[in-house]
Amino acid sequence: MKKIATLITALFLLVSCDETFDINRDPDALPPGQANSTIFPAGIAGLAGAQGSYYAIIGGFWSQFWTQNPTSNQYRDIDSYSIGANNYAAAYTAMYDALNDIRVVKAQSLKEGNWNYYLMATILEVEGSQVLTDLYDDIPYAEANNVNILQPKFNTGKETYDLMIADLKLALSKDLSASVGDKPGKDDFIFNGDMEKWTKFGNTLLLKLHMRLTAVNPTLAQSGITSLINSGAQFLDVDAAMTQFEDAADRSNPLYESDRRQLNTTLNLRASKTMFSYLSLKGDPRLAKYYAQPGNPNNQGDWNNTSVPNLSLVQLSPLTPVFFISKEESYFLQAEALTRYYNGAGAKAKYDAGVTAALVRFGQSATDAATFVNGVYAFPATGTDAQIEAIITQKWIASFPGNGYESFLEQNRTGYPKESAVKQSSELYIPGQLAIAVETKTGNVFPRRIVLPNVVTTRNPNAPAAKLITDKVWWDVN
């Protein structure tokens, strides 16, 4: 898996082959515009490669989209909550490699007054950093990717959030009409230079940052969210995603590439009873899109059980985009904000739009989707808790397959989907509730984070003290 980010970066640079590409150059030494046209697309592809492979795999297990196939062992460490400081270091490294590219662009665009690229680079810097700090807690941010600082300071999770919010607000405040220098185009793999969409991306990301604080700092969360909405800010109604994938080796969606092309078996990921049972209960047509049918699920982390007949294989596509924020997620974020802070005014419409978009993405018509929006997935008429549970549950379903790390984080924040009080083998098990893996190495405690890799903590004396996989990050007070 460690080759994924590099492969995607190299193969999706849609720039002229005679342009210089050197991601290690000092931004002060780059000719005007070079960072934009050559390094920026590498940064996008690098973030997509890391998030869309390493963290997608981990998130899919911990959100219980899938479980390890009994006849193979590739991911048993993830499924048993036993990944430690010597595992998946390449994910962390790949993210910072990509962020280095993004920060080079940010530095040069600030120097030039190119506010288009400054906004785009800041949004991606914050997006990637939020993934990192939400998963690891303390990370280098203020001093990260500085060629003059080999052992950067680790900012606490709270400090990182404060810095990300400030950086994003500053970038969004820039007058894009006054931007000078080259304009984004084919080097922008996300919106092809459409700055109106980038501004919506930035606003939606700012909404997401504040939403993560609803439990740990409800006052800041409310003030930040209501200020943003009351300002008339527009949010994403399209996907912020990298879509340039092909059904060819080293050019596929990174989750498909890493799990289906680069391992010695294509059978590792089997349906988890958690998601499978919920979709089955609701008669959700996505069941047959997520999992090969006919087939059966296995209990989460029950890989020593070989008695389940015809285990259903998780269905992945080489063409699936990598979503930084999907339009469904945007609608669900807005629905939650309106539920929490505006007495629910307009929340149902945003929720319905999110559910509809998620169903349409997997082949349903808007008419077919309406039967679910008005039926088994109808937005609760009353009860803030019930409404938020409905929103987060639908976000969980819509996070399949590649954004399971996001639904994992949202479960840590909100407690939804709920955690089962019984084993999945019990007749009392409630479909859709998260269950402790049968082969858990943490007792009856779910994972709450990824621990920092040894390659980082042993080389940087500023690294924080070692944590356990079950230790909560700073905003997780659920």
Short mmCIF file of C-alpha atoms in Angstrom, two decimals:
data_model
loop_
_atom_site.label_atom_id
_atom_site.label_comp_id
_atom_site.label_asym_id
_atom_site.label_seq_id
_atom_site.Cartn_x
_atom_site.Cartn_y
_atom_site.Cartn_z
CA MET A 1 0.00 0.00 0.00
CA LYS A 2 2.88 2.40 0.52
CA LYS A 3 3.18 2.95 -3.24
CA ILE A 4 -0.33 4.30 -3.71
CA ALA A 5 0.12 8.03 -3.16
CA THR A 6 3.31 8.15 -5.22
CA LEU A 7 1.78 6.19 -8.09
CA ILE A 8 -1.31 8.34 -8.29
CA THR A 9 0.72 11.53 -8.07
CA ALA A 10 2.98 10.47 -10.91
CA LEU A 11 0.27 9.15 -13.18
CA PHE A 12 -2.27 11.92 -12.80
CA LEU A 13 -0.12 14.97 -13.34
CA LEU A 14 -2.04 16.41 -16.25
CA VAL A 15 0.62 18.95 -17.12
CA SER A 16 3.02 19.33 -20.00
CA CYS A 17 5.72 16.68 -19.92
CA ASP A 18 8.43 19.27 -20.50
CA GLU A 19 7.59 21.21 -17.34
CA THR A 20 9.94 20.82 -14.39
CA PHE A 21 8.54 18.83 -11.49
CA ASP A 22 10.53 18.92 -8.27
CA ILE A 23 8.49 18.76 -5.09
CA ASN A 24 11.55 19.28 -2.88
CA ARG A 25 12.49 22.71 -4.13
CA ASP A 26 12.43 25.71 -1.81
CA PRO A 27 9.35 27.82 -2.68
CA ASP A 28 11.50 30.97 -2.58
CA ALA A 29 13.57 29.54 -5.44
CA LEU A 30 10.66 28.70 -7.72
CA PRO A 31 9.86 30.87 -10.75
CA PRO A 32 6.49 32.65 -10.49
CA GLY A 33 3.62 30.26 -11.14
CA GLN A 34 5.66 27.07 -11.24
CA ALA A 35 4.38 25.82 -7.89
CA ASN A 36 0.85 26.31 -9.14
CA SER A 37 1.09 24.51 -12.45
CA THR A 38 3.25 21.57 -11.39
CA ILE A 39 3.22 21.07 -7.64
CA PHE A 40 -0.43 21.84 -6.89
CA PRO A 41 -1.84 18.83 -8.81
CA ALA A 42 0.70 16.59 -7.10
CA GLY A 43 -0.60 17.80 -3.75
CA ILE A 44 -4.21 17.05 -4.67
CA ALA A 45 -3.32 13.57 -5.92
CA GLY A 46 -1.17 12.87 -2.88
CA LEU A 47 -3.97 13.75 -0.45
CA ALA A 48 -6.42 11.69 -2.48
CA GLY A 49 -4.03 8.75 -2.56
CA ALA A 50 -3.39 8.72 1.19
CA GLN A 51 -6.94 9.37 2.34
CA GLY A 52 -8.47 7.18 -0.32
CA SER A 53 -6.35 4.12 0.46
CA TYR A 54 -4.82 3.90 3.95
CA TYR A 55 -7.49 5.79 5.88
CA ALA A 56 -10.31 4.44 3.72
CA ILE A 57 -9.30 0.88 4.63
CA ILE A 58 -9.01 1.62 8.35
CA GLY A 59 -12.18 3.69 8.41
CA GLY A 60 -14.16 1.00 6.62
CA PHE A 61 -13.29 -1.51 9.33
CA TRP A 62 -13.94 0.84 12.22
CA SER A 63 -17.21 2.09 10.73
CA GLN A 64 -18.05 -1.58 10.21
CA PHE A 65 -18.65 -1.46 6.49
CA TRP A 66 -16.54 -4.59 6.15
CA THR A 67 -14.69 -7.21 8.14
CA GLN A 68 -11.70 -9.45 7.46
CA ASN A 69 -12.24 -12.53 5.30
CA PRO A 70 -11.72 -15.70 7.41
CA THR A 71 -9.36 -17.30 4.89
CA SER A 72 -6.92 -14.36 4.70
CA ASN A 73 -5.17 -12.12 7.18
CA GLN A 74 -4.18 -8.87 5.49
CA TYR A 75 -6.17 -6.59 7.79
CA ARG A 76 -6.53 -8.56 11.00
CA ASP A 77 -4.59 -5.92 12.91
CA ILE A 78 -7.13 -3.26 11.95
CA ASP A 79 -10.16 -5.45 12.59
CA SER A 80 -8.90 -6.45 16.04
CA TYR A 81 -7.94 -2.88 17.03
CA SER A 82 -4.28 -3.84 17.36
CA ILE A 83 -2.55 -1.52 14.90
CA GLY A 84 0.24 0.25 16.72
CA ALA A 85 3.18 2.57 16.28
CA ASN A 86 4.87 0.26 13.77
CA ASN A 87 1.86 -0.01 11.48
CA TYR A 88 0.68 2.24 8.65
CA ALA A 89 3.43 4.82 9.10
CA ALA A 90 3.30 5.28 5.33
CA ALA A 91 -0.14 6.86 5.68
CA TYR A 92 1.17 9.61 7.94
CA THR A 93 4.22 10.16 5.76
CA ALA A 94 2.17 10.29 2.57
CA MET A 95 -0.14 12.92 4.04
CA TYR A 96 2.76 15.17 5.01
CA ASP A 97 4.42 14.65 1.62
CA ALA A 98 1.24 15.88 -0.01
CA LEU A 99 0.85 18.75 2.45
CA ASN A 100 4.40 19.81 1.66
CA ASP A 101 3.35 20.34 -1.96
CA ILE A 102 0.24 22.24 -0.89
CA ARG A 103 2.20 24.47 1.48
CA VAL A 104 4.75 25.31 -1.21
CA VAL A 105 1.87 26.55 -3.35
CA LYS A 106 0.40 28.49 -0.43
CA ALA A 107 3.70 30.20 0.34
CA GLN A 108 4.36 31.22 -3.25
CA SER A 109 0.81 32.37 -3.93
CA LEU A 110 0.88 34.53 -0.79
CA LYS A 111 4.15 36.06 -1.97
CA GLU A 112 2.68 36.79 -5.41
CA GLY A 113 -0.77 37.91 -4.26
CA ASN A 114 -2.37 35.08 -6.22
CA TRP A 115 -5.45 34.78 -4.04
CA ASN A 116 -7.02 32.05 -6.17
CA TYR A 117 -4.23 29.59 -5.47
CA TYR A 118 -3.86 30.90 -1.93
CA LEU A 119 -7.49 30.00 -1.20
CA MET A 120 -7.25 26.62 -2.92
CA ALA A 121 -4.01 25.69 -1.14
CA THR A 122 -5.30 26.81 2.27
CA ILE A 123 -8.49 24.77 1.87
CA LEU A 124 -6.51 21.64 1.06
CA GLU A 125 -3.99 22.33 3.83
CA VAL A 126 -6.84 22.53 6.33
CA GLU A 127 -8.71 19.55 4.87
CA GLY A 128 -5.68 17.28 5.10
CA SER A 129 -4.68 18.61 8.51
CA GLN A 130 -8.16 18.06 9.90
CA VAL A 131 -8.01 14.41 8.87
CA LEU A 132 -4.63 14.08 10.58
CA THR A 133 -5.48 15.86 13.83
CA ASP A 134 -8.84 14.10 14.12
CA LEU A 135 -7.11 10.73 13.83
CA TYR A 136 -3.84 11.39 15.72
CA ASP A 137 -4.75 14.43 17.90
CA ASP A 138 -1.45 16.35 18.36
CA ILE A 139 0.31 16.99 15.04
CA PRO A 140 2.84 19.42 13.57
CA TYR A 141 0.91 22.28 12.00
CA ALA A 142 2.40 25.74 12.55
CA GLU A 143 5.95 24.51 11.89
CA ALA A 144 5.10 21.64 9.56
CA ASN A 145 6.85 21.26 6.18
CA ASN A 146 9.30 24.04 6.94
CA VAL A 147 12.67 23.31 5.31
CA ASN A 148 14.41 25.17 8.12
CA ILE A 149 12.78 23.19 10.94
CA LEU A 150 13.65 19.49 10.92
CA GLN A 151 12.01 18.76 14.25
CA PRO A 152 8.77 20.75 14.21
CA LYS A 153 6.71 21.50 17.26
CA PHE A 154 3.57 19.42 17.74
CA ASN A 155 0.48 21.54 18.18
CA THR A 156 -2.22 20.14 20.43
CA GLY A 157 -5.46 19.17 18.78
CA LYS A 158 -7.13 22.29 20.16
CA GLU A 159 -4.31 24.51 18.96
CA THR A 160 -4.48 22.92 15.54
CA TYR A 161 -8.21 23.60 15.31
CA ASP A 162 -7.74 27.23 16.33
CA LEU A 163 -5.03 27.65 13.69
CA MET A 164 -7.02 25.89 10.97
CA ILE A 165 -10.10 28.02 11.60
CA ALA A 166 -8.04 31.22 11.55
CA ASP A 167 -6.17 30.21 8.38
CA LEU A 168 -9.36 29.27 6.55
CA LYS A 169 -11.15 32.47 7.54
CA LEU A 170 -8.20 34.54 6.32
CA ALA A 171 -8.09 32.78 2.97
CA LEU A 172 -11.86 33.12 2.49
CA SER A 173 -11.60 36.85 3.21
CA LYS A 174 -9.31 37.51 0.24
CA ASP A 175 -10.70 39.42 -2.75
CA LEU A 176 -10.43 36.88 -5.54
CA SER A 177 -11.16 39.55 -8.15
CA ALA A 178 -7.85 41.16 -7.17
CA SER A 179 -5.86 37.94 -7.62
CA VAL A 180 -2.78 38.31 -9.80
CA GLY A 181 -0.74 35.77 -11.72
CA ASP A 182 -1.74 32.55 -13.44
CA LYS A 183 -5.26 31.21 -13.11
CA PRO A 184 -6.15 27.64 -12.16
CA GLY A 185 -7.38 25.32 -14.86
CA LYS A 186 -6.42 21.78 -15.79
CA ASP A 187 -3.99 21.62 -12.85
CA ASP A 188 -7.02 21.80 -10.55
CA PHE A 189 -8.22 18.19 -10.39
CA ILE A 190 -11.19 19.11 -8.19
CA PHE A 191 -13.05 22.03 -9.84
CA ASN A 192 -10.99 22.85 -12.93
CA GLY A 193 -10.43 26.39 -11.71
CA ASP A 194 -14.04 27.23 -10.74
CA MET A 195 -13.43 29.60 -7.82
CA GLU A 196 -17.10 29.87 -6.88
CA LYS A 197 -17.05 26.15 -6.12
CA TRP A 198 -13.78 26.52 -4.22
CA THR A 199 -15.36 29.21 -2.05
CA LYS A 200 -18.29 26.89 -1.31
CA PHE A 201 -15.76 24.16 -0.47
CA GLY A 202 -14.03 26.50 1.97
CA ASN A 203 -17.31 27.51 3.60
CA THR A 204 -18.39 23.89 3.95
CA LEU A 205 -15.04 22.93 5.46
CA LEU A 206 -15.34 25.81 7.95
CA LEU A 207 -18.81 24.52 8.86
CA LYS A 208 -17.35 21.04 9.34
CA LEU A 209 -14.55 22.32 11.60
CA HIS A 210 -17.03 24.03 13.89
CA MET A 211 -19.40 21.07 13.83
CA ARG A 212 -16.67 18.86 15.25
CA LEU A 213 -16.69 21.10 18.35
CA THR A 214 -20.36 20.70 19.26
CA ALA A 215 -19.65 18.54 22.30
CA VAL A 216 -16.33 19.88 23.54
CA ASN A 217 -17.05 23.59 23.03
CA PRO A 218 -20.74 24.12 22.23
CA THR A 219 -20.49 27.89 22.59
CA LEU A 220 -17.74 28.23 19.98
CA ALA A 221 -19.46 25.72 17.72
CA GLN A 222 -22.74 27.63 17.82
CA SER A 223 -21.19 31.07 17.34
CA GLY A 224 -18.99 29.89 14.49
CA ILE A 225 -21.78 28.08 12.67
CA THR A 226 -24.47 30.72 13.09
CA SER A 227 -22.06 33.49 12.09
CA LEU A 228 -21.21 31.59 8.93
CA ILE A 229 -24.83 30.85 8.00
CA ASN A 230 -26.08 34.32 8.91
CA SER A 231 -23.42 35.83 6.65
CA GLY A 232 -25.12 34.23 3.67
CA ALA A 233 -22.26 31.82 3.01
CA GLN A 234 -22.97 29.30 0.26
CA PHE A 235 -22.14 25.63 0.76
CA LEU A 236 -21.28 22.77 -1.57
CA ASP A 237 -24.05 21.42 -3.76
CA VAL A 238 -21.57 19.45 -5.86
CA ASP A 239 -18.81 17.04 -4.88
CA ALA A 240 -15.37 18.27 -3.88
CA ALA A 241 -13.64 15.21 -5.26
CA MET A 242 -10.87 13.84 -7.43
CA THR A 243 -12.51 11.93 -10.28
CA GLN A 244 -9.79 11.27 -12.86
CA PHE A 245 -9.55 7.52 -12.35
CA GLU A 246 -9.41 4.79 -14.97
CA ASP A 247 -9.85 1.04 -14.90
CA ALA A 248 -6.16 0.39 -15.40
CA ALA A 249 -3.25 -0.58 -13.17
CA ASP A 250 -1.88 2.34 -11.14
CA ARG A 251 -4.64 4.63 -12.43
CA SER A 252 -7.60 3.37 -10.40
CA ASN A 253 -9.33 4.66 -7.33
CA PRO A 254 -6.72 4.18 -4.56
CA LEU A 255 -8.93 1.93 -2.39
CA TYR A 256 -9.57 -0.34 -5.35
CA GLU A 257 -5.92 -0.17 -6.39
CA SER A 258 -4.58 -1.06 -2.95
CA ASP A 259 -7.09 -3.78 -2.06
CA ARG A 260 -7.92 -5.36 -5.41
CA ARG A 261 -4.82 -4.92 -7.57
CA GLN A 262 -1.79 -4.89 -5.26
CA LEU A 263 -2.48 -7.76 -2.87
CA ASN A 264 -2.21 -11.49 -3.44
CA THR A 265 -5.98 -11.92 -3.01
CA THR A 266 -9.04 -9.89 -3.93
CA LEU A 267 -11.16 -11.49 -1.21
CA ASN A 268 -10.04 -9.66 1.93
CA LEU A 269 -13.07 -7.46 2.50
CA ARG A 270 -16.31 -9.20 3.43
CA ALA A 271 -19.64 -7.68 4.43
CA SER A 272 -19.93 -6.66 8.06
CA LYS A 273 -23.19 -7.63 9.72
CA THR A 274 -23.45 -4.07 11.05
CA MET A 275 -24.04 -2.22 7.79
CA PHE A 276 -25.45 -5.25 5.96
CA SER A 277 -28.16 -5.91 8.55
CA TYR A 278 -29.25 -2.27 8.64
CA LEU A 279 -29.60 -1.96 4.87
CA SER A 280 -31.41 -5.30 4.78
CA LEU A 281 -33.81 -4.22 7.52
CA LYS A 282 -34.68 -1.04 5.62
CA GLY A 283 -34.98 -2.72 2.23
CA ASP A 284 -32.29 -0.36 0.99
CA PRO A 285 -31.30 -1.09 -2.63
CA ARG A 286 -27.73 -0.05 -1.86
CA LEU A 287 -27.30 -3.43 -0.17
CA ALA A 288 -26.72 -5.03 -3.58
CA LYS A 289 -24.42 -2.17 -4.60
CA TYR A 290 -22.25 -2.40 -1.49
CA TYR A 291 -22.12 -6.20 -1.23
CA ALA A 292 -22.19 -9.00 -3.79
CA GLN A 293 -25.55 -10.75 -3.79
CA PRO A 294 -26.67 -13.37 -3.03
CA GLY A 295 -24.45 -13.54 -0.01
CA ASN A 296 -24.29 -13.27 3.77
CA PRO A 297 -22.43 -11.03 6.21
CA ASN A 298 -20.08 -12.07 9.00
CA ASN A 299 -20.03 -10.74 12.53
CA GLN A 300 -17.49 -7.97 12.91
CA GLY A 301 -13.97 -9.29 13.47
CA ASP A 302 -15.07 -12.92 13.53
CA TRP A 303 -12.44 -14.20 11.11
CA ASN A 304 -11.95 -17.52 12.90
CA ASN A 305 -15.52 -18.43 12.09
CA THR A 306 -15.60 -20.33 8.82
CA SER A 307 -19.15 -21.64 9.20
CA VAL A 308 -20.96 -18.76 7.47
CA PRO A 309 -21.88 -19.88 3.95
CA ASN A 310 -21.35 -17.67 0.91
CA LEU A 311 -19.81 -14.67 2.62
CA SER A 312 -20.62 -11.56 0.64
CA LEU A 313 -17.69 -9.75 -0.96
CA VAL A 314 -17.49 -5.98 -0.64
CA GLN A 315 -17.99 -4.38 -4.05
CA LEU A 316 -15.46 -1.74 -5.07
CA SER A 317 -15.08 0.13 -8.34
CA PRO A 318 -11.85 1.40 -9.94
CA LEU A 319 -13.71 4.55 -11.02
CA THR A 320 -15.12 5.71 -7.68
CA PRO A 321 -14.04 9.30 -6.93
CA VAL A 322 -12.09 10.23 -3.81
CA PHE A 323 -14.36 12.63 -1.94
CA PHE A 324 -12.83 15.41 0.14
CA ILE A 325 -16.39 16.52 0.91
CA SER A 326 -19.29 15.01 -1.03
CA LYS A 327 -22.46 16.95 -1.71
CA GLU A 328 -24.27 14.48 0.57
CA GLU A 329 -21.94 15.32 3.44
CA SER A 330 -22.49 19.03 2.79
CA TYR A 331 -26.27 18.61 2.95
CA PHE A 332 -26.04 16.57 6.16
CA LEU A 333 -23.74 19.16 7.78
CA GLN A 334 -26.24 21.87 6.93
CA ALA A 335 -29.13 19.77 8.19
CA GLU A 336 -27.39 19.25 11.53
CA ALA A 337 -26.59 22.96 11.84
CA LEU A 338 -30.21 23.92 11.18
CA THR A 339 -31.43 21.27 13.63
CA ARG A 340 -29.13 22.41 16.41
CA TYR A 341 -29.24 26.18 16.07
CA TYR A 342 -32.28 27.22 14.01
CA ASN A 343 -35.07 25.18 15.66
CA GLY A 344 -34.97 22.83 12.71
CA ALA A 345 -36.07 25.42 10.14
CA GLY A 346 -35.01 24.06 6.76
CA ALA A 347 -33.33 20.99 8.25
CA LYS A 348 -35.69 18.49 6.66
CA ALA A 349 -35.08 19.87 3.16
CA LYS A 350 -31.30 19.54 3.56
CA TYR A 351 -31.63 16.06 5.08
CA ASP A 352 -33.91 14.95 2.27
CA ALA A 353 -31.46 16.33 -0.29
CA GLY A 354 -28.62 14.38 1.34
CA VAL A 355 -30.52 11.09 1.44
CA THR A 356 -31.67 11.57 -2.15
CA ALA A 357 -28.18 12.38 -3.43
CA ALA A 358 -26.73 9.34 -1.66
CA LEU A 359 -29.32 7.00 -3.18
CA VAL A 360 -29.03 8.50 -6.65
CA ARG A 361 -25.26 8.03 -6.52
CA PHE A 362 -25.83 4.28 -6.35
CA GLY A 363 -28.27 4.07 -9.22
CA GLN A 364 -31.66 5.04 -7.82
CA SER A 365 -33.86 7.60 -9.53
CA ALA A 366 -35.03 10.66 -7.64
CA THR A 367 -38.52 9.13 -7.69
CA ASP A 368 -37.25 5.90 -6.16
CA ALA A 369 -35.30 7.87 -3.57
CA ALA A 370 -38.46 9.73 -2.60
CA THR A 371 -40.06 6.48 -1.40
CA PHE A 372 -37.29 6.18 1.18
CA VAL A 373 -37.23 9.87 2.09
CA ASN A 374 -40.96 9.67 2.76
CA GLY A 375 -40.84 6.16 4.21
CA VAL A 376 -38.25 4.26 6.26
CA TYR A 377 -35.77 7.17 6.14
CA ALA A 378 -38.26 9.94 6.87
CA PHE A 379 -36.82 12.79 8.92
CA PRO A 380 -38.25 12.68 12.47
CA ALA A 381 -40.86 15.39 12.97
CA THR A 382 -39.76 16.15 16.53
CA GLY A 383 -36.91 15.52 18.93
CA THR A 384 -33.50 17.05 18.36
CA ASP A 385 -31.68 13.88 19.43
CA ALA A 386 -33.76 11.72 17.10
CA GLN A 387 -33.19 14.13 14.24
CA ILE A 388 -29.43 14.22 14.76
CA GLU A 389 -29.35 10.43 14.99
CA ALA A 390 -31.15 10.24 11.64
CA ILE A 391 -28.70 12.70 10.05
CA ILE A 392 -25.58 10.95 11.32
CA THR A 393 -26.93 7.50 10.46
CA GLN A 394 -27.53 8.58 6.87
CA LYS A 395 -24.08 10.15 6.75
CA TRP A 396 -22.66 6.80 7.91
CA ILE A 397 -24.42 4.93 5.12
CA ALA A 398 -23.35 7.52 2.54
CA SER A 399 -19.69 7.32 3.63
CA PHE A 400 -19.32 3.89 2.01
CA PRO A 401 -16.84 2.90 0.69
CA GLY A 402 -14.04 5.44 0.90
CA ASN A 403 -14.98 7.85 3.69
CA GLY A 404 -15.38 5.45 6.57
CA TYR A 405 -12.79 7.38 8.54
CA GLU A 406 -15.20 10.32 8.54
CA SER A 407 -18.15 8.27 9.80
CA PHE A 408 -15.82 6.75 12.43
CA LEU A 409 -14.96 10.25 13.64
CA GLU A 410 -18.59 11.32 13.60
CA GLN A 411 -19.52 8.30 15.69
CA ASN A 412 -16.89 9.35 18.21
CA ARG A 413 -18.40 12.85 18.27
CA THR A 414 -22.09 11.98 18.41
CA GLY A 415 -22.40 8.37 19.53
CA TYR A 416 -24.27 7.44 16.33
CA PRO A 417 -24.65 4.75 15.16
CA LYS A 418 -25.21 3.50 18.68
CA GLU A 419 -22.98 0.85 20.21
CA SER A 420 -24.51 -2.56 20.79
CA ALA A 421 -24.92 -3.85 24.32
CA VAL A 422 -24.83 -7.42 23.04
CA LYS A 423 -22.74 -9.49 20.65
CA GLN A 424 -23.87 -9.75 17.05
CA SER A 425 -24.43 -13.47 17.55
CA SER A 426 -27.20 -12.64 20.01
CA GLU A 427 -30.86 -12.70 18.98
CA LEU A 428 -31.14 -9.36 20.79
CA TYR A 429 -28.68 -7.64 18.45
CA ILE A 430 -30.23 -4.54 16.84
CA PRO A 431 -29.31 -4.14 13.14
CA GLY A 432 -26.97 -1.23 12.47
CA GLN A 433 -25.52 -0.94 15.95
CA LEU A 434 -21.73 -1.08 16.20
CA ALA A 435 -20.41 -4.23 17.85
CA ILE A 436 -17.03 -4.91 19.41
CA ALA A 437 -14.98 -7.12 17.08
CA VAL A 438 -15.06 -10.76 18.09
CA GLU A 439 -11.25 -10.93 17.99
CA THR A 440 -10.75 -7.59 19.74
CA LYS A 441 -7.42 -6.92 21.45
CA THR A 442 -8.80 -4.05 23.55
CA GLY A 443 -11.43 -5.83 25.62
CA ASN A 444 -14.81 -4.16 25.25
CA VAL A 445 -13.42 -0.79 24.18
CA PHE A 446 -13.67 0.60 20.65
CA PRO A 447 -10.69 2.35 19.03
CA ARG A 448 -10.79 6.14 19.21
CA ARG A 449 -7.67 7.16 17.31
CA ILE A 450 -4.60 6.03 15.38
CA VAL A 451 -1.36 6.20 17.35
CA LEU A 452 1.59 8.18 16.02
CA PRO A 453 4.13 6.04 14.16
CA ASN A 454 7.50 5.24 15.71
CA VAL A 455 9.29 6.79 12.75
CA VAL A 456 7.90 10.12 13.94
CA THR A 457 8.12 9.82 17.72
CA THR A 458 11.69 8.45 17.75
CA ARG A 459 13.06 11.18 15.49
CA ASN A 460 11.36 14.22 16.94
CA PRO A 461 11.85 15.02 20.63
CA ASN A 462 8.86 17.36 20.43
CA ALA A 463 6.49 14.42 19.86
CA PRO A 464 3.88 13.93 22.61
CA ALA A 465 3.86 10.97 24.97
CA ALA A 466 2.66 7.70 23.51
CA LYS A 467 -1.10 7.11 23.51
CA LEU A 468 -3.27 4.02 23.29
CA ILE A 469 -5.57 3.34 20.38
CA THR A 470 -8.47 3.58 22.84
CA ASP A 471 -7.50 7.06 24.10
CA LYS A 472 -9.87 9.79 22.97
CA VAL A 473 -8.76 12.85 21.01
CA TRP A 474 -9.36 16.23 22.57
CA TRP A 475 -12.80 16.97 21.13
CA ASP A 476 -14.15 13.45 21.81
CA VAL A 477 -16.11 13.86 25.03
CA ASN A 478 -18.99 11.59 24.00
#
